[in-house]
Amino acid sequence: TQLLEQSPQFLSIQEGENLTVYCNSSSVFSSLQWYRQEPGEGPVLLVTVVTGGEVKKLKRLTFQFGDARKDSSLHITAAQPGDTGLYLCAVVSGAGSYQLTFGKGTKLSVIP
Amino acid sequence: EAGVAQSPRYKIIEKRQSVAFWCNPISGHATLYWYQQILGQGPKLLIQFQNNGVVDDSQLPKDRFSAERLKGVDSTLKIQPAKLEDSAVYLCASSFDWNTEAFFGQGTRLTVV
């Protein structure tokens, strides 16, 4: 059983469209992170959400943490080809350390 | 500031051969992680070092995988003998301390044929 379920698994959209990807779990988390991984690169941290109901914005990216702290969403407005990549959600799972447990990711392709 | 350096970037070996990956963390980072990312999945933690000591290797397949960080800086991850299912990207990450943000290297893509 996957701790973090991400959907959709794949998403291909035209430049300028909006999209939302999801990260769901049956567990409650103290915080949740979103990463973007471009082909041939390691994951890069985009944001950490901590408070239930929290909304964070990073330019055209909007991240939301569910009220119950079990799920999160990432919304991209007016997607650009540079947004192409694998979007991973993760939680810090190690006791008192920064060990990360990742979902399987959503692979996004933005077509010019 | 230089990031996490990994080498080689790509490696193709036959099954039952051995292979080693090298990681140079960000200068001053005490904590080092190795993750395995199989195609279509998120990274999975293999081992965590704090300086030159192992903090957690519970998910490392110790019958074939080994890792060391002898001087508390660079680290090597070895697989011997390799299996087809070891084909993956091996990511190294480092953080200043055990409870701070980790930064990832570009990874080594291993193909076992």
mmCIF file of C-alpha atoms in Angstrom:
data_model
loop_
_atom_site.group_PDB
_atom_site.id
_atom_site.type_symbol
_atom_site.label_atom_id
_atom_site.label_comp_id
_atom_site.label_asym_id
_atom_site.label_seq_id
_atom_site.Cartn_x
_atom_site.Cartn_y
_atom_site.Cartn_z
ATOM 1 C CA THR A 1 0.000 0.000 0.000
ATOM 2 C CA GLN A 2 1.390 3.353 -1.082
ATOM 3 C CA LEU A 3 1.522 5.925 1.722
ATOM 4 C CA LEU A 4 1.002 8.775 -0.750
ATOM 5 C CA GLU A 5 -1.244 8.350 -3.786
ATOM 6 C CA GLN A 6 -0.717 10.840 -6.576
ATOM 7 C CA SER A 7 -3.089 11.493 -9.457
ATOM 8 C CA PRO A 8 -3.172 11.644 -12.316
ATOM 9 C CA GLN A 9 -0.112 9.568 -13.121
ATOM 10 C CA PHE A 10 0.359 11.281 -16.488
ATOM 11 C CA LEU A 11 -0.900 14.610 -17.792
ATOM 12 C CA SER A 12 -0.327 16.159 -21.206
ATOM 13 C CA ILE A 13 -1.708 19.625 -21.832
ATOM 14 C CA GLN A 14 -1.333 22.551 -24.195
ATOM 15 C CA GLU A 15 0.613 25.643 -23.234
ATOM 16 C CA GLY A 16 -1.656 28.163 -21.518
ATOM 17 C CA GLU A 17 -4.015 25.622 -19.957
ATOM 18 C CA ASN A 18 -4.610 25.250 -16.231
ATOM 19 C CA LEU A 19 -4.164 21.990 -14.331
ATOM 20 C CA THR A 20 -4.410 20.473 -10.879
ATOM 21 C CA VAL A 21 -2.608 17.427 -9.527
ATOM 22 C CA TYR A 22 -3.378 15.679 -6.283
ATOM 23 C CA CYS A 23 -1.633 13.914 -3.443
ATOM 24 C CA ASN A 24 -3.804 11.833 -1.120
ATOM 25 C CA SER A 25 -3.316 9.639 1.913
ATOM 26 C CA SER A 26 -5.287 8.036 4.695
ATOM 27 C CA SER A 27 -2.655 9.214 7.176
ATOM 28 C CA VAL A 28 -2.376 12.590 8.869
ATOM 29 C CA PHE A 29 0.871 14.467 8.388
ATOM 30 C CA SER A 30 2.498 17.319 10.259
ATOM 31 C CA SER A 31 3.756 18.673 6.945
ATOM 32 C CA LEU A 32 3.911 17.797 3.259
ATOM 33 C CA GLN A 33 6.329 18.803 0.542
ATOM 34 C CA TRP A 34 6.136 19.184 -3.227
ATOM 35 C CA TYR A 35 9.127 18.610 -5.498
ATOM 36 C CA ARG A 36 9.685 18.986 -9.226
ATOM 37 C CA GLN A 37 12.080 16.653 -10.994
ATOM 38 C CA GLU A 38 13.175 17.500 -14.518
ATOM 39 C CA PRO A 39 14.533 14.774 -16.806
ATOM 40 C CA GLY A 40 18.080 13.829 -15.845
ATOM 41 C CA GLU A 41 17.991 15.848 -12.651
ATOM 42 C CA GLY A 42 17.300 15.239 -8.984
ATOM 43 C CA PRO A 43 14.121 16.459 -7.259
ATOM 44 C CA VAL A 44 14.048 20.127 -6.267
ATOM 45 C CA LEU A 45 11.939 21.304 -3.345
ATOM 46 C CA LEU A 46 9.157 23.690 -4.360
ATOM 47 C CA VAL A 47 7.244 24.183 -1.130
ATOM 48 C CA THR A 48 6.492 22.808 2.329
ATOM 49 C CA VAL A 49 2.948 23.102 3.684
ATOM 50 C CA VAL A 50 2.441 22.769 7.399
ATOM 51 C CA THR A 51 -0.975 24.038 8.528
ATOM 52 C CA GLY A 52 -4.288 22.400 7.621
ATOM 53 C CA GLY A 53 -6.049 24.533 5.005
ATOM 54 C CA GLU A 54 -2.853 26.397 4.191
ATOM 55 C CA VAL A 55 -2.477 27.879 0.720
ATOM 56 C CA LYS A 56 0.923 28.861 -0.650
ATOM 57 C CA LYS A 57 1.655 30.524 -3.968
ATOM 58 C CA LEU A 58 4.850 30.338 -5.968
ATOM 59 C CA LYS A 59 4.386 32.482 -9.098
ATOM 60 C CA ARG A 60 1.861 30.482 -11.200
ATOM 61 C CA LEU A 61 1.849 27.513 -8.813
ATOM 62 C CA THR A 62 -0.677 27.299 -5.965
ATOM 63 C CA PHE A 63 -0.299 24.643 -3.279
ATOM 64 C CA GLN A 64 -3.005 23.705 -0.807
ATOM 65 C CA PHE A 65 -2.865 21.469 2.253
ATOM 66 C CA GLY A 66 -6.145 19.793 3.149
ATOM 67 C CA ASP A 67 -7.967 20.833 6.307
ATOM 68 C CA ALA A 68 -7.411 17.382 7.810
ATOM 69 C CA ARG A 69 -3.744 17.364 6.721
ATOM 70 C CA LYS A 70 -4.238 14.131 4.762
ATOM 71 C CA ASP A 71 -4.095 15.506 1.242
ATOM 72 C CA SER A 72 -2.689 18.271 -0.889
ATOM 73 C CA SER A 73 -3.113 19.745 -4.338
ATOM 74 C CA LEU A 74 -0.940 21.650 -6.768
ATOM 75 C CA HIS A 75 -2.592 23.972 -9.269
ATOM 76 C CA ILE A 76 -0.684 25.483 -12.176
ATOM 77 C CA THR A 77 -2.146 28.460 -13.989
ATOM 78 C CA ALA A 78 -1.320 29.084 -17.640
ATOM 79 C CA ALA A 79 1.129 26.207 -17.915
ATOM 80 C CA GLN A 80 4.344 26.760 -19.854
ATOM 81 C CA PRO A 81 6.723 24.250 -21.455
ATOM 82 C CA GLY A 82 9.193 24.978 -18.659
ATOM 83 C CA ASP A 83 6.710 23.433 -16.219
ATOM 84 C CA THR A 84 7.288 20.034 -17.824
ATOM 85 C CA GLY A 85 8.573 17.491 -15.341
ATOM 86 C CA LEU A 86 7.710 14.976 -12.652
ATOM 87 C CA TYR A 87 5.834 16.467 -9.697
ATOM 88 C CA LEU A 88 6.375 14.519 -6.492
ATOM 89 C CA CYS A 89 4.770 14.924 -3.120
ATOM 90 C CA ALA A 90 6.666 13.735 -0.069
ATOM 91 C CA VAL A 91 6.487 13.572 3.677
ATOM 92 C CA VAL A 92 9.254 13.576 6.211
ATOM 93 C CA SER A 93 8.945 10.106 7.685
ATOM 94 C CA GLY A 94 12.056 9.430 9.698
ATOM 95 C CA ALA A 95 11.791 9.860 13.426
ATOM 96 C CA GLY A 96 13.483 13.154 14.106
ATOM 97 C CA SER A 97 15.289 13.163 10.756
ATOM 98 C CA TYR A 98 14.720 14.406 7.224
ATOM 99 C CA GLN A 99 14.105 11.017 5.629
ATOM 100 C CA LEU A 100 11.591 11.462 2.831
ATOM 101 C CA THR A 101 8.820 9.146 1.650
ATOM 102 C CA PHE A 102 7.688 10.060 -1.853
ATOM 103 C CA GLY A 103 4.588 9.373 -3.907
ATOM 104 C CA LYS A 104 4.967 7.958 -7.403
ATOM 105 C CA GLY A 105 4.575 11.379 -8.956
ATOM 106 C CA THR A 106 2.606 13.015 -11.751
ATOM 107 C CA LYS A 107 4.456 13.281 -15.050
ATOM 108 C CA LEU A 108 3.442 16.557 -16.701
ATOM 109 C CA SER A 109 4.094 17.428 -20.319
ATOM 110 C CA VAL A 110 3.260 20.911 -21.532
ATOM 111 C CA ILE A 111 3.098 21.090 -25.310
ATOM 112 C CA PRO A 112 4.032 24.405 -26.951
ATOM 113 C CA GLU B 1 27.682 27.194 -4.143
ATOM 114 C CA ALA B 2 28.409 23.821 -5.686
ATOM 115 C CA GLY B 3 25.661 21.252 -5.451
ATOM 116 C CA VAL B 4 25.768 17.542 -4.776
ATOM 117 C CA ALA B 5 28.063 15.857 -7.299
ATOM 118 C CA GLN B 6 27.526 12.292 -8.468
ATOM 119 C CA SER B 7 29.409 10.081 -10.870
ATOM 120 C CA PRO B 8 29.127 8.393 -13.199
ATOM 121 C CA ARG B 9 25.970 9.839 -14.767
ATOM 122 C CA TYR B 10 25.195 6.623 -16.631
ATOM 123 C CA LYS B 11 26.279 3.017 -16.263
ATOM 124 C CA ILE B 12 25.337 -0.126 -18.155
ATOM 125 C CA ILE B 13 26.400 -3.493 -16.747
ATOM 126 C CA GLU B 14 25.475 -7.116 -17.167
ATOM 127 C CA LYS B 15 23.653 -8.952 -14.421
ATOM 128 C CA ARG B 16 25.892 -10.493 -11.782
ATOM 129 C CA GLN B 17 28.543 -7.809 -12.349
ATOM 130 C CA SER B 18 29.458 -5.271 -9.678
ATOM 131 C CA VAL B 19 29.139 -1.498 -9.845
ATOM 132 C CA ALA B 20 29.988 1.485 -7.639
ATOM 133 C CA PHE B 21 28.579 4.983 -7.487
ATOM 134 C CA TRP B 22 30.253 8.005 -5.965
ATOM 135 C CA CYS B 23 28.759 11.044 -4.249
ATOM 136 C CA ASN B 24 30.355 14.289 -3.089
ATOM 137 C CA PRO B 25 27.904 16.223 -0.901
ATOM 138 C CA ILE B 26 27.611 19.967 -0.499
ATOM 139 C CA SER B 27 30.546 21.265 1.548
ATOM 140 C CA GLY B 28 29.800 21.271 5.260
ATOM 141 C CA HIS B 29 26.791 18.959 5.045
ATOM 142 C CA ALA B 30 26.892 16.367 7.782
ATOM 143 C CA THR B 31 23.992 14.214 6.599
ATOM 144 C CA LEU B 32 24.054 12.156 3.413
ATOM 145 C CA TYR B 33 21.313 10.001 1.887
ATOM 146 C CA TRP B 34 21.174 7.473 -0.930
ATOM 147 C CA TYR B 35 17.829 6.987 -2.681
ATOM 148 C CA GLN B 36 16.809 4.518 -5.391
ATOM 149 C CA GLN B 37 14.303 5.679 -8.009
ATOM 150 C CA ILE B 38 12.879 2.942 -10.213
ATOM 151 C CA LEU B 39 11.262 4.104 -13.445
ATOM 152 C CA GLY B 40 7.712 5.304 -12.819
ATOM 153 C CA GLN B 41 8.156 5.586 -9.068
ATOM 154 C CA GLY B 42 9.271 8.133 -6.522
ATOM 155 C CA PRO B 43 12.659 7.891 -4.842
ATOM 156 C CA LYS B 44 12.991 5.347 -2.026
ATOM 157 C CA LEU B 45 15.473 5.810 0.791
ATOM 158 C CA LEU B 46 18.255 3.227 0.942
ATOM 159 C CA ILE B 47 20.581 4.571 3.624
ATOM 160 C CA GLN B 48 21.257 7.663 5.732
ATOM 161 C CA PHE B 49 24.643 8.721 7.125
ATOM 162 C CA GLN B 50 25.367 11.278 9.796
ATOM 163 C CA ASN B 51 29.029 12.233 9.346
ATOM 164 C CA ASN B 52 30.722 8.832 8.919
ATOM 165 C CA GLY B 53 28.145 6.818 10.866
ATOM 166 C CA VAL B 54 25.084 4.972 9.569
ATOM 167 C CA VAL B 55 21.825 6.337 10.982
ATOM 168 C CA ASP B 56 19.412 4.089 9.095
ATOM 169 C CA ASP B 57 20.058 1.300 6.607
ATOM 170 C CA SER B 58 16.850 -0.638 7.221
ATOM 171 C CA GLN B 59 15.812 -0.481 3.545
ATOM 172 C CA LEU B 60 19.207 -1.359 2.087
ATOM 173 C CA PRO B 61 19.306 -4.887 0.589
ATOM 174 C CA LYS B 62 22.420 -5.827 2.492
ATOM 175 C CA ASP B 63 22.963 -9.117 0.695
ATOM 176 C CA ARG B 64 24.066 -7.190 -2.395
ATOM 177 C CA PHE B 65 24.211 -3.483 -1.540
ATOM 178 C CA SER B 66 26.840 -1.751 0.593
ATOM 179 C CA ALA B 67 27.645 1.875 1.273
ATOM 180 C CA GLU B 68 30.326 3.737 3.121
ATOM 181 C CA ARG B 69 31.279 7.271 4.066
ATOM 182 C CA LEU B 70 34.676 6.710 5.610
ATOM 183 C CA LYS B 71 35.840 10.283 6.256
ATOM 184 C CA GLY B 72 32.406 11.810 6.708
ATOM 185 C CA VAL B 73 32.488 13.539 3.334
ATOM 186 C CA ASP B 74 32.329 11.508 0.093
ATOM 187 C CA SER B 75 30.294 8.346 -0.090
ATOM 188 C CA THR B 76 30.221 5.286 -2.321
ATOM 189 C CA LEU B 77 27.340 2.914 -2.949
ATOM 190 C CA LYS B 78 28.167 -0.536 -4.301
ATOM 191 C CA ILE B 79 26.048 -3.306 -5.767
ATOM 192 C CA GLN B 80 27.504 -6.803 -6.015
ATOM 193 C CA PRO B 81 26.190 -8.814 -7.779
ATOM 194 C CA ALA B 82 23.703 -6.716 -9.729
ATOM 195 C CA LYS B 83 20.257 -8.000 -10.695
ATOM 196 C CA LEU B 84 17.966 -6.846 -13.484
ATOM 197 C CA GLU B 85 15.631 -5.249 -10.933
ATOM 198 C CA ASP B 86 18.439 -2.966 -9.746
ATOM 199 C CA SER B 87 18.002 -0.887 -12.912
ATOM 200 C CA ALA B 88 17.141 2.545 -11.551
ATOM 201 C CA VAL B 89 18.411 6.041 -10.915
ATOM 202 C CA TYR B 90 20.494 6.257 -7.749
ATOM 203 C CA LEU B 91 20.190 9.663 -6.138
ATOM 204 C CA CYS B 92 22.472 11.094 -3.499
ATOM 205 C CA ALA B 93 21.227 13.908 -1.270
ATOM 206 C CA SER B 94 22.846 15.895 1.511
ATOM 207 C CA SER B 95 21.701 18.233 4.245
ATOM 208 C CA PHE B 96 23.466 20.509 6.697
ATOM 209 C CA ASP B 97 22.177 18.459 9.606
ATOM 210 C CA TRP B 98 19.860 15.514 10.268
ATOM 211 C CA ASN B 99 16.668 17.607 10.444
ATOM 212 C CA THR B 100 17.242 20.186 7.697
ATOM 213 C CA GLU B 101 16.317 20.360 4.013
ATOM 214 C CA ALA B 102 18.028 17.844 1.770
ATOM 215 C CA PHE B 103 19.451 18.762 -1.639
ATOM 216 C CA PHE B 104 19.667 16.164 -4.392
ATOM 217 C CA GLY B 105 22.334 15.412 -6.960
ATOM 218 C CA GLN B 106 21.577 14.628 -10.606
ATOM 219 C CA GLY B 107 21.713 10.911 -10.008
ATOM 220 C CA THR B 108 23.372 7.930 -11.666
ATOM 221 C CA ARG B 109 21.218 5.995 -14.128
ATOM 222 C CA LEU B 110 22.035 2.275 -13.885
ATOM 223 C CA THR B 111 20.893 -0.189 -16.511
ATOM 224 C CA VAL B 112 21.423 -3.883 -15.795
ATOM 225 C CA VAL B 113 21.132 -6.109 -18.887
#
